[in-house]
Tab-separated table of C-alpha atoms in Angstrom:
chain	number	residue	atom	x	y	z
U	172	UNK	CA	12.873	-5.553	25.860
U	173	UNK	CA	11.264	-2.300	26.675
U	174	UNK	CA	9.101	0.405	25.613
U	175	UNK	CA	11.006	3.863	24.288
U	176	UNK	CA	8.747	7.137	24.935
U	177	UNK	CA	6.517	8.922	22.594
U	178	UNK	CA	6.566	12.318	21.792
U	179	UNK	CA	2.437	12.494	20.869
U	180	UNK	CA	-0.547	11.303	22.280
U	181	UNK	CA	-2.101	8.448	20.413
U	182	UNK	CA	-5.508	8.909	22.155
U	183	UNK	CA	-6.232	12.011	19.671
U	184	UNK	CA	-5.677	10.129	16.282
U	185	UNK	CA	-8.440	7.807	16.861
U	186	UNK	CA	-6.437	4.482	16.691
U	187	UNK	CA	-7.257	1.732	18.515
U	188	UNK	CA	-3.848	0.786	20.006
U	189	UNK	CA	-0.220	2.073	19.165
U	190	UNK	CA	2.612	0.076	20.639
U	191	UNK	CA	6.257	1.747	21.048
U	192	UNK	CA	8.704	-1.341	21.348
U	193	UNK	CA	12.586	-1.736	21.667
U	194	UNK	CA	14.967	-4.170	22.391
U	195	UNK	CA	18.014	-2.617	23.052
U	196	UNK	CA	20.508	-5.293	22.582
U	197	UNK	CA	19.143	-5.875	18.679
U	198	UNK	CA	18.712	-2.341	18.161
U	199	UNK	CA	15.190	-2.567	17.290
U	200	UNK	CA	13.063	0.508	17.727
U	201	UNK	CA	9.435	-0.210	16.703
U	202	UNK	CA	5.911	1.006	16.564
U	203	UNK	CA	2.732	-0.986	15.763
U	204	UNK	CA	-0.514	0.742	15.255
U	205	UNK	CA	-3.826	-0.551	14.947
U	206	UNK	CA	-6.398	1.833	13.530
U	207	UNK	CA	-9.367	-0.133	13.232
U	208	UNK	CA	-10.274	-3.759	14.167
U	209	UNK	CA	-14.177	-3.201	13.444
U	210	UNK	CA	-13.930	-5.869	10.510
U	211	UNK	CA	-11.321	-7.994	11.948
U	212	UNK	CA	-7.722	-8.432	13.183
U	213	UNK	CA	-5.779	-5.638	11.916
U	214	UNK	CA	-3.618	-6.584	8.973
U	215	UNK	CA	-0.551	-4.394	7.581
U	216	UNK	CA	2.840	-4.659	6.419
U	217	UNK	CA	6.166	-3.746	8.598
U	218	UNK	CA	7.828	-0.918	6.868
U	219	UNK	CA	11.562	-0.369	7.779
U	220	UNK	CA	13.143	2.635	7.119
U	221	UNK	CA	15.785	5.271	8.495
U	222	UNK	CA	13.328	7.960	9.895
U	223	UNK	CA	15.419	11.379	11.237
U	224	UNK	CA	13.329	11.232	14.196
U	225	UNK	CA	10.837	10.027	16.254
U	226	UNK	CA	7.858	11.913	15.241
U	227	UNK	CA	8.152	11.116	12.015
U	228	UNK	CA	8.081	7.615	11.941
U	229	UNK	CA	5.107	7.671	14.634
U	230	UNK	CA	3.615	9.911	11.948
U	231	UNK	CA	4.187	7.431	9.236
U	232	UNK	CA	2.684	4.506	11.333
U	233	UNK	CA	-0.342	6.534	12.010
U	234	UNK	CA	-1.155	7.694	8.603
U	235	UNK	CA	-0.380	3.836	7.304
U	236	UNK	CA	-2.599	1.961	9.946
U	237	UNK	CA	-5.401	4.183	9.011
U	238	UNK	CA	-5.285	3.886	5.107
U	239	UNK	CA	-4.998	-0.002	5.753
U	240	UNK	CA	-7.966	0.198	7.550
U	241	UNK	CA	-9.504	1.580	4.513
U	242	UNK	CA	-7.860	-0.400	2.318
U	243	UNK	CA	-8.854	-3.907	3.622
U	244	UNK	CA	-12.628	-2.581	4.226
U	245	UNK	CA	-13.117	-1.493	0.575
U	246	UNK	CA	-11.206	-4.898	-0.477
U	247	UNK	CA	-14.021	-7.143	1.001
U	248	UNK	CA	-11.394	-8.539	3.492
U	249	UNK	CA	-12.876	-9.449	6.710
U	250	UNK	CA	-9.666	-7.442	8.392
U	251	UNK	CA	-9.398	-4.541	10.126
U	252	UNK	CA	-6.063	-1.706	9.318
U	253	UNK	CA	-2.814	-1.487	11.297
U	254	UNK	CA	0.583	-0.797	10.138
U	255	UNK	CA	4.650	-1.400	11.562
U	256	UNK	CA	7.314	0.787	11.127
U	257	UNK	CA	10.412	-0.278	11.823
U	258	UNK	CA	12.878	2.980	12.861
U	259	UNK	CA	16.683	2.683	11.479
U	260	UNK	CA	18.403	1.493	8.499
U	261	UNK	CA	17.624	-2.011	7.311
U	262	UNK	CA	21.211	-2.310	5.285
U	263	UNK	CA	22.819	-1.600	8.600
U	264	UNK	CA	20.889	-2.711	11.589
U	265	UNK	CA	18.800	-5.672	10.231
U	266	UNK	CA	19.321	-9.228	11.790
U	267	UNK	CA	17.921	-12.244	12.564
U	268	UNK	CA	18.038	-11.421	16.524
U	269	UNK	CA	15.972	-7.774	15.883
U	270	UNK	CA	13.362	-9.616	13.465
U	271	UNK	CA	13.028	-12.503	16.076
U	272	UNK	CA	12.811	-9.433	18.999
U	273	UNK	CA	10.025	-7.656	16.862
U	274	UNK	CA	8.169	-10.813	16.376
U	275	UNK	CA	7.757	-11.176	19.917
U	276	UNK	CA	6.312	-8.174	20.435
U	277	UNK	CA	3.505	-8.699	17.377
U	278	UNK	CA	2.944	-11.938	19.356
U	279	UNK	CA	2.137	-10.011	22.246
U	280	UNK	CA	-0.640	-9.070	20.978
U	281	UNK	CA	-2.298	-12.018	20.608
U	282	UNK	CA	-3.651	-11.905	17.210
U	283	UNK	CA	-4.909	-8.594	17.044
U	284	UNK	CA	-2.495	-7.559	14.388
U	285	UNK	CA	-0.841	-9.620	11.704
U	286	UNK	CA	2.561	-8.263	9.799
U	287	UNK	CA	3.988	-8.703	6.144
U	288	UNK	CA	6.253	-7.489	3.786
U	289	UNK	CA	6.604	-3.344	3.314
U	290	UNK	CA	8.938	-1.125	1.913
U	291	UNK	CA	12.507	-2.413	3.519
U	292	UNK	CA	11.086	-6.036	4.271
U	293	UNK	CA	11.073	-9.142	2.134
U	294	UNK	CA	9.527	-12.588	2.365
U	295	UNK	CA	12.882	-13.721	3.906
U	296	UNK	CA	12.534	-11.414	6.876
U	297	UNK	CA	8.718	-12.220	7.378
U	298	UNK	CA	9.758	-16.092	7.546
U	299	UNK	CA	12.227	-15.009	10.268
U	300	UNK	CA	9.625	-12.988	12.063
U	301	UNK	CA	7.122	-16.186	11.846
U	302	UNK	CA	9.553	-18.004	14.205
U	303	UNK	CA	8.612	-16.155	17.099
U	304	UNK	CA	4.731	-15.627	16.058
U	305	UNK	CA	2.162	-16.961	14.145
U	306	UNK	CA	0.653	-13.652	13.421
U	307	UNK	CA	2.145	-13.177	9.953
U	308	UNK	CA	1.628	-13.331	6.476
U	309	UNK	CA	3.418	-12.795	3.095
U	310	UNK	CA	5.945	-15.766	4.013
U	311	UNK	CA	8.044	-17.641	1.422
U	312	UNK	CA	6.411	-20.518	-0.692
U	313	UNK	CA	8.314	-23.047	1.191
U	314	UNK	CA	7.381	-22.158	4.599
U	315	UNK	CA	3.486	-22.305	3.251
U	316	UNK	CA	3.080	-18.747	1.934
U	317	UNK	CA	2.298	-16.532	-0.638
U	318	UNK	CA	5.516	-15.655	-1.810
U	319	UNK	CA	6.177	-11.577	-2.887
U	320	UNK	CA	3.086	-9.517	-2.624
U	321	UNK	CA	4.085	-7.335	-5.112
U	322	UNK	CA	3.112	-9.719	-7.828
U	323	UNK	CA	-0.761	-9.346	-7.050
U	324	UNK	CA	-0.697	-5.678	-5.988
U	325	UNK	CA	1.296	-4.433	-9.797
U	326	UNK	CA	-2.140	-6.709	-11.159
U	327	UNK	CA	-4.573	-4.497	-8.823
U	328	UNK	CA	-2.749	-1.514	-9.641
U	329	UNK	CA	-3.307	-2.264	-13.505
U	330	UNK	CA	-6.888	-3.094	-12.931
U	331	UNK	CA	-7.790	-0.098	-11.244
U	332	UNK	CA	-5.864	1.723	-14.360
U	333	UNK	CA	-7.988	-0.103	-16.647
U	334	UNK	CA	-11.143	1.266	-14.747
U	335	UNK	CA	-9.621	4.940	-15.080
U	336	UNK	CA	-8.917	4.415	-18.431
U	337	UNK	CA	-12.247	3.559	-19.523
U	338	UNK	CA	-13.929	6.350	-17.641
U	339	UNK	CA	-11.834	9.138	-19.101
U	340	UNK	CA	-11.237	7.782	-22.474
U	341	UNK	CA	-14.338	5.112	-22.958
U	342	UNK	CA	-12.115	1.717	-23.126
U	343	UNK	CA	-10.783	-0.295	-19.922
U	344	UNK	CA	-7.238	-0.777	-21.864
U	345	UNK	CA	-3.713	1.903	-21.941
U	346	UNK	CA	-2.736	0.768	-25.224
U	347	UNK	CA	-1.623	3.813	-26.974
U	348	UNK	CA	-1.412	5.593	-23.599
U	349	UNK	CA	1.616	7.278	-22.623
U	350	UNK	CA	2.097	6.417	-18.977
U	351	UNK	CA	4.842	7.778	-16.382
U	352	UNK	CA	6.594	5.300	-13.682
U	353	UNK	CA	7.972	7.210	-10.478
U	354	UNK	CA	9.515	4.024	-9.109
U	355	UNK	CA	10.640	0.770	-10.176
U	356	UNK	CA	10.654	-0.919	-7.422
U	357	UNK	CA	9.133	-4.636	-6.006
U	358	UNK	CA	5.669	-3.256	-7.620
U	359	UNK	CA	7.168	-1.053	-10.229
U	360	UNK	CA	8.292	-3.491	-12.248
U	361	UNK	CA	5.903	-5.864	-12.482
U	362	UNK	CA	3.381	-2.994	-13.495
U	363	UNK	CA	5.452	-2.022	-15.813
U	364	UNK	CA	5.244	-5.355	-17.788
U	365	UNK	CA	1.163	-5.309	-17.656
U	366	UNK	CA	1.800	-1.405	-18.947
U	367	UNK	CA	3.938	-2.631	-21.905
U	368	UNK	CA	1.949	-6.317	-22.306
U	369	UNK	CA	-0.836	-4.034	-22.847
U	370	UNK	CA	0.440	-2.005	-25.301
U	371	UNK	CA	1.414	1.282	-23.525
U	372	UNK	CA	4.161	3.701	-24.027
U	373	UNK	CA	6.119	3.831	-20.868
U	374	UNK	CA	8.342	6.332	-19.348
U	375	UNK	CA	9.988	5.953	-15.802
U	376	UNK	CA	12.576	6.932	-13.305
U	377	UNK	CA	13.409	5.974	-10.184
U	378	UNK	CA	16.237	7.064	-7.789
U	379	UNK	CA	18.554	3.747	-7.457
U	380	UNK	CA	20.812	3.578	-10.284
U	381	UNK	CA	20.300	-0.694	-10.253
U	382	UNK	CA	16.296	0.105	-10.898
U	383	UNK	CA	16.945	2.180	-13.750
U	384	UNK	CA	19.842	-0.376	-14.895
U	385	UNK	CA	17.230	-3.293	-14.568
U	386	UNK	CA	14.912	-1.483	-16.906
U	387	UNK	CA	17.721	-0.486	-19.763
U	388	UNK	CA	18.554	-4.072	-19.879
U	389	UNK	CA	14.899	-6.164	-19.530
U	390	UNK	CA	12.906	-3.291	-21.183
U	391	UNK	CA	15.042	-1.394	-23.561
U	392	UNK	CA	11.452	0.246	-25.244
U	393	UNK	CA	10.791	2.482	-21.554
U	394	UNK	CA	12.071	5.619	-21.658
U	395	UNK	CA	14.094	6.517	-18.922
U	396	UNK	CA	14.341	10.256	-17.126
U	397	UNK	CA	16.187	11.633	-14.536
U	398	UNK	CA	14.070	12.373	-11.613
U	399	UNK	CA	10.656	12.669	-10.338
U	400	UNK	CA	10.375	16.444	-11.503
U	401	UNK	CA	10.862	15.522	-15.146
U	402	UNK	CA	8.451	12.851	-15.499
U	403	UNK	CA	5.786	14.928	-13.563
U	404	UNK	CA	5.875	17.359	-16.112
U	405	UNK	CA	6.279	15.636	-19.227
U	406	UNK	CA	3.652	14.765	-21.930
U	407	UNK	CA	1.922	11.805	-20.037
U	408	UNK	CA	-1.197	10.328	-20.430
U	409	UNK	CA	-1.380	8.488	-17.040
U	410	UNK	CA	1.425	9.113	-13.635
U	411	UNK	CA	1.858	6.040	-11.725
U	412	UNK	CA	3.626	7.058	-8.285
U	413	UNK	CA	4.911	3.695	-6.891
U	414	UNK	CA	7.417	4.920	-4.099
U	415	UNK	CA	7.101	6.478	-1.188
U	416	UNK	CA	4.117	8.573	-0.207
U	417	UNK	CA	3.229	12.609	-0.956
U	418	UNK	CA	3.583	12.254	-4.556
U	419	UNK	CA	0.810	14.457	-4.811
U	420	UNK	CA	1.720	17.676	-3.684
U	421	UNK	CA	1.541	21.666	-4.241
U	422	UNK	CA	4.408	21.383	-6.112
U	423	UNK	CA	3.740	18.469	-8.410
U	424	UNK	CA	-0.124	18.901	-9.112
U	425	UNK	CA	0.265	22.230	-10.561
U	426	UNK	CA	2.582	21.147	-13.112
U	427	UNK	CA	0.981	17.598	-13.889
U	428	UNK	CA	0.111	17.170	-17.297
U	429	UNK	CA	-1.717	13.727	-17.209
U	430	UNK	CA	-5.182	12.899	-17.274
U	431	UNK	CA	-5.305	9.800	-14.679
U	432	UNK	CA	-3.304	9.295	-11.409
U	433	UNK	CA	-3.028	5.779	-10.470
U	434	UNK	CA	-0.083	4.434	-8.624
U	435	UNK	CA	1.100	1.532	-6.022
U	436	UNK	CA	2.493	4.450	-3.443
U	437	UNK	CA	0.325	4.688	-0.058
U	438	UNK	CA	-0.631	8.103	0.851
U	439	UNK	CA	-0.051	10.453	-2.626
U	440	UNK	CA	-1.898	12.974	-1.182
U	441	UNK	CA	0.251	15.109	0.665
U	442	UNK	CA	-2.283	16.778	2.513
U	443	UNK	CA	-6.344	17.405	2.853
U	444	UNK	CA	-7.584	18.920	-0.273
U	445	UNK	CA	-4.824	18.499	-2.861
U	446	UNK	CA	-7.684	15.541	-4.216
U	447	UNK	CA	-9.623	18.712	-4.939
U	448	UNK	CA	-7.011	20.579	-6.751
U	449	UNK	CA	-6.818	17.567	-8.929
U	450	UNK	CA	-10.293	17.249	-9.471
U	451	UNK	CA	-10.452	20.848	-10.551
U	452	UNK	CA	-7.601	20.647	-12.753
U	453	UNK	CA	-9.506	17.823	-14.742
U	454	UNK	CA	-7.500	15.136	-13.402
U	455	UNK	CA	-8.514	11.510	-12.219
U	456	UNK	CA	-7.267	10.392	-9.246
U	457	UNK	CA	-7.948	6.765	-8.611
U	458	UNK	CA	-7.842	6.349	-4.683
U	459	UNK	CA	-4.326	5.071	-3.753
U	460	UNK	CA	-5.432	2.524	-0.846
U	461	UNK	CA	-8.527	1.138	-3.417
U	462	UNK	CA	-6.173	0.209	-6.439
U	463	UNK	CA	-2.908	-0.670	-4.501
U	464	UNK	CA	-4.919	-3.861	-2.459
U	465	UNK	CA	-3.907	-6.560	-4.426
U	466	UNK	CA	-0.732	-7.103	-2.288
U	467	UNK	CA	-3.020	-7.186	1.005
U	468	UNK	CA	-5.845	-9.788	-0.448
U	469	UNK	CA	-2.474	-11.765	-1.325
U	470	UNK	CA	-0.712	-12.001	1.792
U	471	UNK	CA	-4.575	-11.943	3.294
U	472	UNK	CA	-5.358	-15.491	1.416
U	473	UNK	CA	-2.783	-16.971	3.334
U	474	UNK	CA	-5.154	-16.705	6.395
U	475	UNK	CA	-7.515	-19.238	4.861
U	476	UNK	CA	-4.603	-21.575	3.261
U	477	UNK	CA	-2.435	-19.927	0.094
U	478	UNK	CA	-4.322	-20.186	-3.330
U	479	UNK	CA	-2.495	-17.863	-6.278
U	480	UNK	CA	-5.615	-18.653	-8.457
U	481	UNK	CA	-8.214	-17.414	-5.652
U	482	UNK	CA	-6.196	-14.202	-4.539
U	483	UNK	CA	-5.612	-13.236	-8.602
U	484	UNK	CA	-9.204	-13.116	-8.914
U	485	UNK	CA	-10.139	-11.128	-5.986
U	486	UNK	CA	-7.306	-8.615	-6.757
U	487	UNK	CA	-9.017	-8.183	-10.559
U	488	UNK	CA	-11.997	-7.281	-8.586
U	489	UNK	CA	-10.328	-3.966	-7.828
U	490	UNK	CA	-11.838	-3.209	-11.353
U	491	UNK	CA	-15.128	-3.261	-10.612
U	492	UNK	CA	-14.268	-1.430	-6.971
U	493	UNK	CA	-12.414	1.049	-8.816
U	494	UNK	CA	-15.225	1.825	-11.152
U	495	UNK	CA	-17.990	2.220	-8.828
U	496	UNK	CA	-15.932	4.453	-7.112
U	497	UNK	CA	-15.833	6.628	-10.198
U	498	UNK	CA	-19.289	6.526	-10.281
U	499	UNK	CA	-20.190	6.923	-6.822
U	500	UNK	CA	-17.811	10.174	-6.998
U	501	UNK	CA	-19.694	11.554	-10.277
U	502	UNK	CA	-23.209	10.626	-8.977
U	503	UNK	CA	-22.722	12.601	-5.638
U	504	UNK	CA	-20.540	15.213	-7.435
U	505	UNK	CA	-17.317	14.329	-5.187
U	506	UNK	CA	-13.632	13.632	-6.186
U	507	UNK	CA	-13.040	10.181	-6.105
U	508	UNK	CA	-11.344	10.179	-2.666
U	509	UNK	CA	-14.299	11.450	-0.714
U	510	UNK	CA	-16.438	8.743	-2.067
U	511	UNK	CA	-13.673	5.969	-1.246
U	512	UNK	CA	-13.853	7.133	1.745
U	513	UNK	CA	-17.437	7.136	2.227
U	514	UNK	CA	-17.851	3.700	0.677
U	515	UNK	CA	-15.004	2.700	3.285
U	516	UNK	CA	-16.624	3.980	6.455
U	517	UNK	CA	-19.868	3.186	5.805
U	518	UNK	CA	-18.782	-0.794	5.354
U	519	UNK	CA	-16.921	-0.627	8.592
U	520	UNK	CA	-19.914	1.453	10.181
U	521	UNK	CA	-22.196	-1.726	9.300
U	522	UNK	CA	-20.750	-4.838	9.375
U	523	UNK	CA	-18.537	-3.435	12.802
U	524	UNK	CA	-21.601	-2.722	14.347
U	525	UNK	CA	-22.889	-6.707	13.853
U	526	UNK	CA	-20.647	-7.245	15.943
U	527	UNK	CA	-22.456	-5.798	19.191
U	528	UNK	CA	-24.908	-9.112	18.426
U	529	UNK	CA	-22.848	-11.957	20.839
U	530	UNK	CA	-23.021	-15.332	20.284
U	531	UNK	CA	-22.812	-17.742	22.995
């Protein structure tokens, strides 16, 4: 096992740690980064995917860690933010021998960061993982976890909907609402049954032909499209991204014809002040890393000893979070972002600094 070189200095994005690992003979190619461990060990999933370089999966790690870091602090969780990427293809490199390698090297660190389940992981892989360290969560019910987080973040997601939904229209509930999935995927789904439980109109896509197979046959009533493009800009009350990240971009806002943004998908907003452009086009963005926690206070409660009924009512919480939020953000005359943010930093500000007090 070794260390492969990096192509950017970690120093200057104001993370804690970031840890380049390989082990050649698996094939594994890694990076850990811990943004913020102010509230706790870092906790965030291990992502594995087939970056074209580098760079770019360093850049994914980076922006990841930090919006877990924001994520867990605005989620009450006494946990700090890190994130994994895992560089290469999972249907063609994945094994037992490079899960086991990586798992060494989050045992390295000696509880400073715990893994789980991200886009290109599943509960299987995390239980192969926990062989070689006890630093992980979001394992199988068998082997004493929580099972798929997915479950518990599609619930958050829906809460922080119902929030949206009842500042822009006066009634926590998208019954009647027209609302657009870009992704049915792990959390895709299952939001999609609250959506339609609920009584909402839903319309999705998604870009593997099994997804959009799965929905024809178990929910005949969605209404499917073909892409991305064409549910951005069709006549939507709500857009739920729940893929990968940059939904929100200067192609896609512009066109955007819903009212609310809220979606499973880390990091929507492509870049600094496309939150603004939605704000000034009258549009609601609920805070990606706010409403998408209820996966992380799942895999989270395994810390303390798994409890479904526990974690399900600390991920409905994400109501309430979501709507002060909203207010905060109309109160101080801020998109909804900046005062997420705000609310973030200043809980990691003040219960990091207790910290300084030592106990013998």
């Amino acid at each position: 096992m070794g260390v492969f070189a990096s192509t950017d200095d970690p120093v200057s994005t104001g993370h804690e740690q970031v840890v380049f690992c390989q082990d050649k003979q698996s094939g594994l190619k890694a990076i850990i980064g811990i943004y913020s461990t102010a509230l706790g060990p870092a906790l965030g999933g291990t992502r594995f995917y087939p970056y074209a370089s580098e760079a770019e999966a360093l850049a994914d790690v980076l922006d990841l860690s930090r919006g877990m870091a924001y994520k867990n602090a605005l989620a009450n969780l006494d946990l700090g933010g890190g994130k994994a990427v895992i560089w290469g293809d999972p249907e063609q490199i994945k094994s037992e021998a490079l899960l086991r390698a990586y798992g060494r090297f989050v045992e390295s660190l000696n509880g400073r960061y715990y893994t789980a389940c991200d886009v290109g992981t599943y509960v299987a892989d995390m239980d192969v993982v926990a062989r070689e360290t006890r630093y992980v969560t979001g394992r199988s019910v068998e082997h004493g976890g929580a099972g798929d987080s997915s479950i518990l973040t599609a619930w958050g997601v829906f809460q922080g909907m119902r929030a949206a939904a009842e500042h822009v229209w006066g009634s926590p509930t998208l019954a009647g609402r027209r609302v657009g999935v870009a992704g049915l995927g792990k959390v895709g789904k299952y939001l999609t049954a609250h959506l339609l439980d609920d009584g909402a109109e839903v319309v999705a896509t998604d870009v593997n032909p099994r997804a959009r197979e799965w929905a024809r046959t178990t929910h005949p009533q969605v209404t499917l499209v073909d892409d991305t493009e064409a549910l951005v800009a069709s006549d939507i009350d709500v857009y739920a991204p729940c893929a990968l990240g940059g939904a929100l971009n200067d192609d896609t806002v512009p066109v955007l014809r819903a009212k609310v943004v809220t979606g499973a998908a880390n990091n929507q907003l492509a870049h600094p002040g496309i939150e603004k452009v939605l704000a000034d086009r009258g549009i609601l963005y609920t805070p990606d890393y706010v409403v998408n926690a209820g996966g992380v206070i799942q895999v989270a409660d395994e810390i303390e000893g798994f409890n479904f009924d526990r974690a399900k009512l600390r991920a409905t919480r994400i109501f309430d979070t979501t709507r002060q939020i909203l207010r905060l953000a109309d109160d101080e005359g801020v998109p909804p972002a900046v005062a997420a943010d705000r609310l973030a930093e200043r809980r990691m500000a003040e219960v990091g600094r207790l910290r300084t007090i030592h106990l013998r």
